[in-house]
Amino acid sequence: KNRLTDVRNAIKVFDPHHPTLDVIGFSSDQWIEINQKAAKSAHRSTQFLDHPHAIAQTALDLFYSDQWSDLAAGLAVATGRRIGEVLQTASFELVSQFSVLFFGAAKRRNESIPLQFEIPTLVPAPLVLDAISRLRSLLDTQGLTNRQINDKYESIVARSCDRHFRNLIPTRDGKHHLYTHLMR
């Protein structure tokens, strides 16, 4: 499913109306079958947020922390990005007051055409850009792989997420801790 989507997106870069797009793809019935299987394997209960503004405000407050882990936790919540992206691989460009163009997805390596897309931010986007810059000046991850970044820093940021968002974001069924991936 993902490789087919990747091929179609690569073709669209050259010509959004290329005739091969009519034959490279799944039928509607095939897409329905694929998505039904995915829905069964990813069955989770929906948990509603009672205080979304408090979540955004807490993330914003963490932008001004002297602790790099709190700043990283605030950015993970405000952008929904993985810790490796926040600490190193991601680049962000301002699009609007509450959105940025995102490059550098951790799970998309070695692509000839780098993935980029607009993402919303829970707090004003210019503040996100400033916080990213500040975080990277506090913590040098140059030369580290994503795996090394995760091994070294992920649990520290996860503890910060637990500490600051425990009363605002419910844990998933069967889980006892918040985790930066939950912020996505």
mmCIF file of C-alpha atoms in Angstrom:
data_model
loop_
_atom_site.group_PDB
_atom_site.id
_atom_site.type_symbol
_atom_site.label_atom_id
_atom_site.label_comp_id
_atom_site.label_asym_id
_atom_site.label_seq_id
_atom_site.Cartn_x
_atom_site.Cartn_y
_atom_site.Cartn_z
ATOM 1 C CA LYS A 1 0.000 0.000 0.000
ATOM 2 C CA ASN A 2 2.680 2.528 1.000
ATOM 3 C CA ARG A 3 5.060 1.693 -1.867
ATOM 4 C CA LEU A 4 2.275 2.114 -4.382
ATOM 5 C CA THR A 5 1.406 5.488 -2.898
ATOM 6 C CA ASP A 6 5.110 6.452 -3.014
ATOM 7 C CA VAL A 7 5.315 5.572 -6.711
ATOM 8 C CA ARG A 8 2.166 7.531 -7.516
ATOM 9 C CA ASN A 9 3.430 10.562 -5.579
ATOM 10 C CA ALA A 10 6.792 10.422 -7.377
ATOM 11 C CA ILE A 11 5.041 10.379 -10.761
ATOM 12 C CA LYS A 12 2.857 13.333 -9.724
ATOM 13 C CA VAL A 13 5.987 15.405 -9.053
ATOM 14 C CA PHE A 14 6.832 15.230 -12.747
ATOM 15 C CA ASP A 15 3.305 15.353 -14.115
ATOM 16 C CA PRO A 16 0.203 15.454 -11.891
ATOM 17 C CA HIS A 17 -1.907 14.204 -14.829
ATOM 18 C CA HIS A 18 0.447 11.551 -16.181
ATOM 19 C CA PRO A 19 -1.491 8.763 -17.951
ATOM 20 C CA THR A 20 0.223 6.009 -15.944
ATOM 21 C CA LEU A 21 -1.635 7.224 -12.876
ATOM 22 C CA ASP A 22 -4.766 5.682 -14.412
ATOM 23 C CA VAL A 23 -3.249 2.195 -14.274
ATOM 24 C CA ILE A 24 -0.928 2.324 -11.269
ATOM 25 C CA GLY A 25 -3.187 1.922 -8.298
ATOM 26 C CA PHE A 26 -5.678 -0.216 -6.503
ATOM 27 C CA SER A 27 -9.337 -0.432 -7.394
ATOM 28 C CA SER A 28 -11.856 1.031 -4.965
ATOM 29 C CA ASP A 29 -12.684 -2.475 -3.742
ATOM 30 C CA GLN A 30 -9.008 -3.233 -3.135
ATOM 31 C CA TRP A 31 -8.543 -0.001 -1.159
ATOM 32 C CA ILE A 32 -11.595 -0.821 0.963
ATOM 33 C CA GLU A 33 -10.243 -4.314 1.691
ATOM 34 C CA ILE A 34 -6.773 -2.986 2.595
ATOM 35 C CA ASN A 35 -8.160 -0.289 4.868
ATOM 36 C CA GLN A 36 -10.575 -2.675 6.586
ATOM 37 C CA LYS A 37 -7.665 -4.979 7.458
ATOM 38 C CA ALA A 38 -5.665 -2.025 8.754
ATOM 39 C CA ALA A 39 -8.619 -0.792 10.826
ATOM 40 C CA LYS A 40 -8.974 -4.196 12.485
ATOM 41 C CA SER A 41 -5.298 -4.382 13.403
ATOM 42 C CA ALA A 42 -5.238 -0.801 14.696
ATOM 43 C CA HIS A 43 -8.443 -0.987 16.725
ATOM 44 C CA ARG A 44 -8.189 1.477 19.580
ATOM 45 C CA SER A 45 -10.799 3.227 21.587
ATOM 46 C CA THR A 46 -11.228 6.932 20.994
ATOM 47 C CA GLN A 47 -10.343 9.093 23.957
ATOM 48 C CA PHE A 48 -11.585 12.640 23.947
ATOM 49 C CA LEU A 49 -9.631 15.549 25.355
ATOM 50 C CA ASP A 50 -11.412 17.566 28.016
ATOM 51 C CA HIS A 51 -9.000 20.505 28.069
ATOM 52 C CA PRO A 52 -7.418 21.033 24.625
ATOM 53 C CA HIS A 53 -6.555 24.673 25.329
ATOM 54 C CA ALA A 54 -4.710 23.652 28.502
ATOM 55 C CA ILE A 55 -2.681 21.144 26.468
ATOM 56 C CA ALA A 56 -1.652 23.863 24.007
ATOM 57 C CA GLN A 57 -0.883 26.304 26.820
ATOM 58 C CA THR A 58 1.234 23.742 28.664
ATOM 59 C CA ALA A 59 3.199 23.024 25.482
ATOM 60 C CA LEU A 60 3.739 26.754 25.005
ATOM 61 C CA ASP A 61 4.820 27.199 28.633
ATOM 62 C CA LEU A 62 7.422 24.457 28.145
ATOM 63 C CA PHE A 63 8.985 26.477 25.302
ATOM 64 C CA TYR A 64 10.379 28.771 28.004
ATOM 65 C CA SER A 65 11.812 26.042 30.232
ATOM 66 C CA ASP A 66 15.527 25.926 30.968
ATOM 67 C CA GLN A 67 15.369 22.118 30.706
ATOM 68 C CA TRP A 68 15.956 20.812 27.188
ATOM 69 C CA SER A 69 13.715 17.788 27.914
ATOM 70 C CA ASP A 70 10.740 20.001 28.802
ATOM 71 C CA LEU A 71 11.308 22.111 25.706
ATOM 72 C CA ALA A 72 11.466 18.951 23.570
ATOM 73 C CA ALA A 73 8.262 17.642 25.172
ATOM 74 C CA GLY A 74 6.479 20.916 24.413
ATOM 75 C CA LEU A 75 7.634 20.751 20.798
ATOM 76 C CA ALA A 76 6.582 17.102 20.441
ATOM 77 C CA VAL A 77 3.076 18.053 21.580
ATOM 78 C CA ALA A 78 2.875 21.309 19.613
ATOM 79 C CA THR A 79 4.012 19.714 16.332
ATOM 80 C CA GLY A 80 3.173 16.029 16.692
ATOM 81 C CA ARG A 81 6.649 15.115 15.468
ATOM 82 C CA ARG A 82 8.892 12.287 16.666
ATOM 83 C CA ILE A 83 11.718 13.075 19.078
ATOM 84 C CA GLY A 84 14.430 12.380 16.493
ATOM 85 C CA GLU A 85 12.735 14.832 14.147
ATOM 86 C CA VAL A 86 12.422 17.501 16.829
ATOM 87 C CA LEU A 87 16.017 17.087 17.959
ATOM 88 C CA GLN A 88 17.722 16.716 14.602
ATOM 89 C CA THR A 89 16.242 15.630 11.292
ATOM 90 C CA ALA A 90 13.315 17.994 10.804
ATOM 91 C CA SER A 91 13.370 21.334 9.080
ATOM 92 C CA PHE A 92 10.414 23.654 9.420
ATOM 93 C CA GLU A 93 9.429 26.688 7.368
ATOM 94 C CA LEU A 94 6.695 29.108 8.298
ATOM 95 C CA VAL A 95 3.519 28.767 6.207
ATOM 96 C CA SER A 96 0.922 30.534 8.324
ATOM 97 C CA GLN A 97 0.282 31.655 11.889
ATOM 98 C CA PHE A 98 -0.514 28.062 12.896
ATOM 99 C CA SER A 99 1.239 25.866 10.329
ATOM 100 C CA VAL A 100 4.711 25.014 9.082
ATOM 101 C CA LEU A 101 6.131 23.152 6.116
ATOM 102 C CA PHE A 102 7.847 20.042 7.453
ATOM 103 C CA PHE A 103 10.849 18.259 5.901
ATOM 104 C CA GLY A 104 12.959 15.451 7.317
ATOM 105 C CA ALA A 105 10.558 12.712 8.380
ATOM 106 C CA ALA A 106 12.481 10.145 10.436
ATOM 107 C CA LYS A 107 10.753 7.179 8.836
ATOM 108 C CA ARG A 108 11.386 8.337 5.253
ATOM 109 C CA ARG A 109 15.075 7.789 4.534
ATOM 110 C CA ASN A 110 16.996 7.637 1.272
ATOM 111 C CA GLU A 111 14.222 8.997 -0.908
ATOM 112 C CA SER A 112 15.248 10.719 -4.099
ATOM 113 C CA ILE A 113 12.483 13.266 -3.547
ATOM 114 C CA PRO A 114 12.298 14.184 0.156
ATOM 115 C CA LEU A 115 8.874 14.099 1.738
ATOM 116 C CA GLN A 116 7.519 17.510 2.670
ATOM 117 C CA PHE A 117 4.098 18.546 3.861
ATOM 118 C CA GLU A 118 2.320 21.220 5.819
ATOM 119 C CA ILE A 119 1.549 20.441 9.453
ATOM 120 C CA PRO A 120 -0.598 22.387 11.892
ATOM 121 C CA THR A 121 0.889 23.627 15.147
ATOM 122 C CA LEU A 122 -1.046 23.848 18.406
ATOM 123 C CA VAL A 123 0.659 27.134 19.234
ATOM 124 C CA PRO A 124 1.739 30.050 17.017
ATOM 125 C CA ALA A 125 4.122 28.696 14.377
ATOM 126 C CA PRO A 126 6.741 31.461 14.754
ATOM 127 C CA LEU A 127 7.135 30.408 18.401
ATOM 128 C CA VAL A 128 7.634 26.794 17.281
ATOM 129 C CA LEU A 129 10.442 27.879 14.958
ATOM 130 C CA ASP A 130 12.109 29.854 17.746
ATOM 131 C CA ALA A 131 11.766 26.934 20.174
ATOM 132 C CA ILE A 132 13.288 24.470 17.684
ATOM 133 C CA SER A 133 16.254 26.768 17.245
ATOM 134 C CA ARG A 134 16.654 27.180 21.001
ATOM 135 C CA LEU A 135 16.397 23.438 21.642
ATOM 136 C CA ARG A 136 19.048 22.634 19.076
ATOM 137 C CA SER A 137 21.370 25.225 20.622
ATOM 138 C CA LEU A 138 20.929 23.536 24.027
ATOM 139 C CA LEU A 139 21.449 19.963 22.838
ATOM 140 C CA ASP A 140 23.954 18.936 20.182
ATOM 141 C CA THR A 141 22.930 15.761 18.350
ATOM 142 C CA GLN A 142 25.205 16.169 15.330
ATOM 143 C CA GLY A 143 26.671 12.867 14.189
ATOM 144 C CA LEU A 144 24.061 10.773 16.008
ATOM 145 C CA THR A 145 21.747 8.431 14.106
ATOM 146 C CA ASN A 146 18.005 8.388 14.765
ATOM 147 C CA ARG A 147 18.483 5.137 16.696
ATOM 148 C CA GLN A 148 21.181 6.725 18.879
ATOM 149 C CA ILE A 149 19.012 9.792 19.486
ATOM 150 C CA ASN A 150 16.078 7.591 20.489
ATOM 151 C CA ASP A 151 18.232 5.418 22.754
ATOM 152 C CA LYS A 152 19.806 8.412 24.467
ATOM 153 C CA TYR A 153 16.980 10.960 24.710
ATOM 154 C CA GLU A 154 13.555 9.414 24.075
ATOM 155 C CA SER A 155 12.910 8.075 27.588
ATOM 156 C CA ILE A 156 13.907 11.423 29.117
ATOM 157 C CA VAL A 157 11.431 13.298 26.910
ATOM 158 C CA ALA A 158 8.768 10.646 27.569
ATOM 159 C CA ARG A 159 9.156 11.236 31.343
ATOM 160 C CA SER A 160 8.770 14.966 30.765
ATOM 161 C CA CYS A 161 5.579 14.312 28.786
ATOM 162 C CA ASP A 162 4.256 12.186 31.658
ATOM 163 C CA ARG A 163 5.102 14.864 34.199
ATOM 164 C CA HIS A 164 3.542 17.803 32.349
ATOM 165 C CA PHE A 165 0.614 16.250 30.451
ATOM 166 C CA ARG A 166 -0.485 13.387 32.736
ATOM 167 C CA ASN A 167 -3.586 15.270 33.909
ATOM 168 C CA LEU A 168 -4.464 16.615 30.462
ATOM 169 C CA ILE A 169 -4.044 13.682 28.076
ATOM 170 C CA PRO A 170 -5.463 10.241 28.906
ATOM 171 C CA THR A 171 -3.183 7.238 28.473
ATOM 172 C CA ARG A 172 -4.114 4.686 25.857
ATOM 173 C CA ASP A 173 -5.885 1.514 26.916
ATOM 174 C CA GLY A 174 -3.421 -0.861 28.556
ATOM 175 C CA LYS A 175 -0.697 1.783 28.819
ATOM 176 C CA HIS A 176 0.492 3.415 32.014
ATOM 177 C CA HIS A 177 2.618 6.197 30.581
ATOM 178 C CA LEU A 178 2.272 8.896 28.013
ATOM 179 C CA TYR A 179 4.764 8.598 25.240
ATOM 180 C CA THR A 180 5.863 11.142 22.664
ATOM 181 C CA HIS A 181 4.414 8.915 19.912
ATOM 182 C CA LEU A 182 0.993 9.418 21.559
ATOM 183 C CA MET A 183 1.323 13.115 20.761
ATOM 184 C CA ARG A 184 1.141 12.298 17.063
#
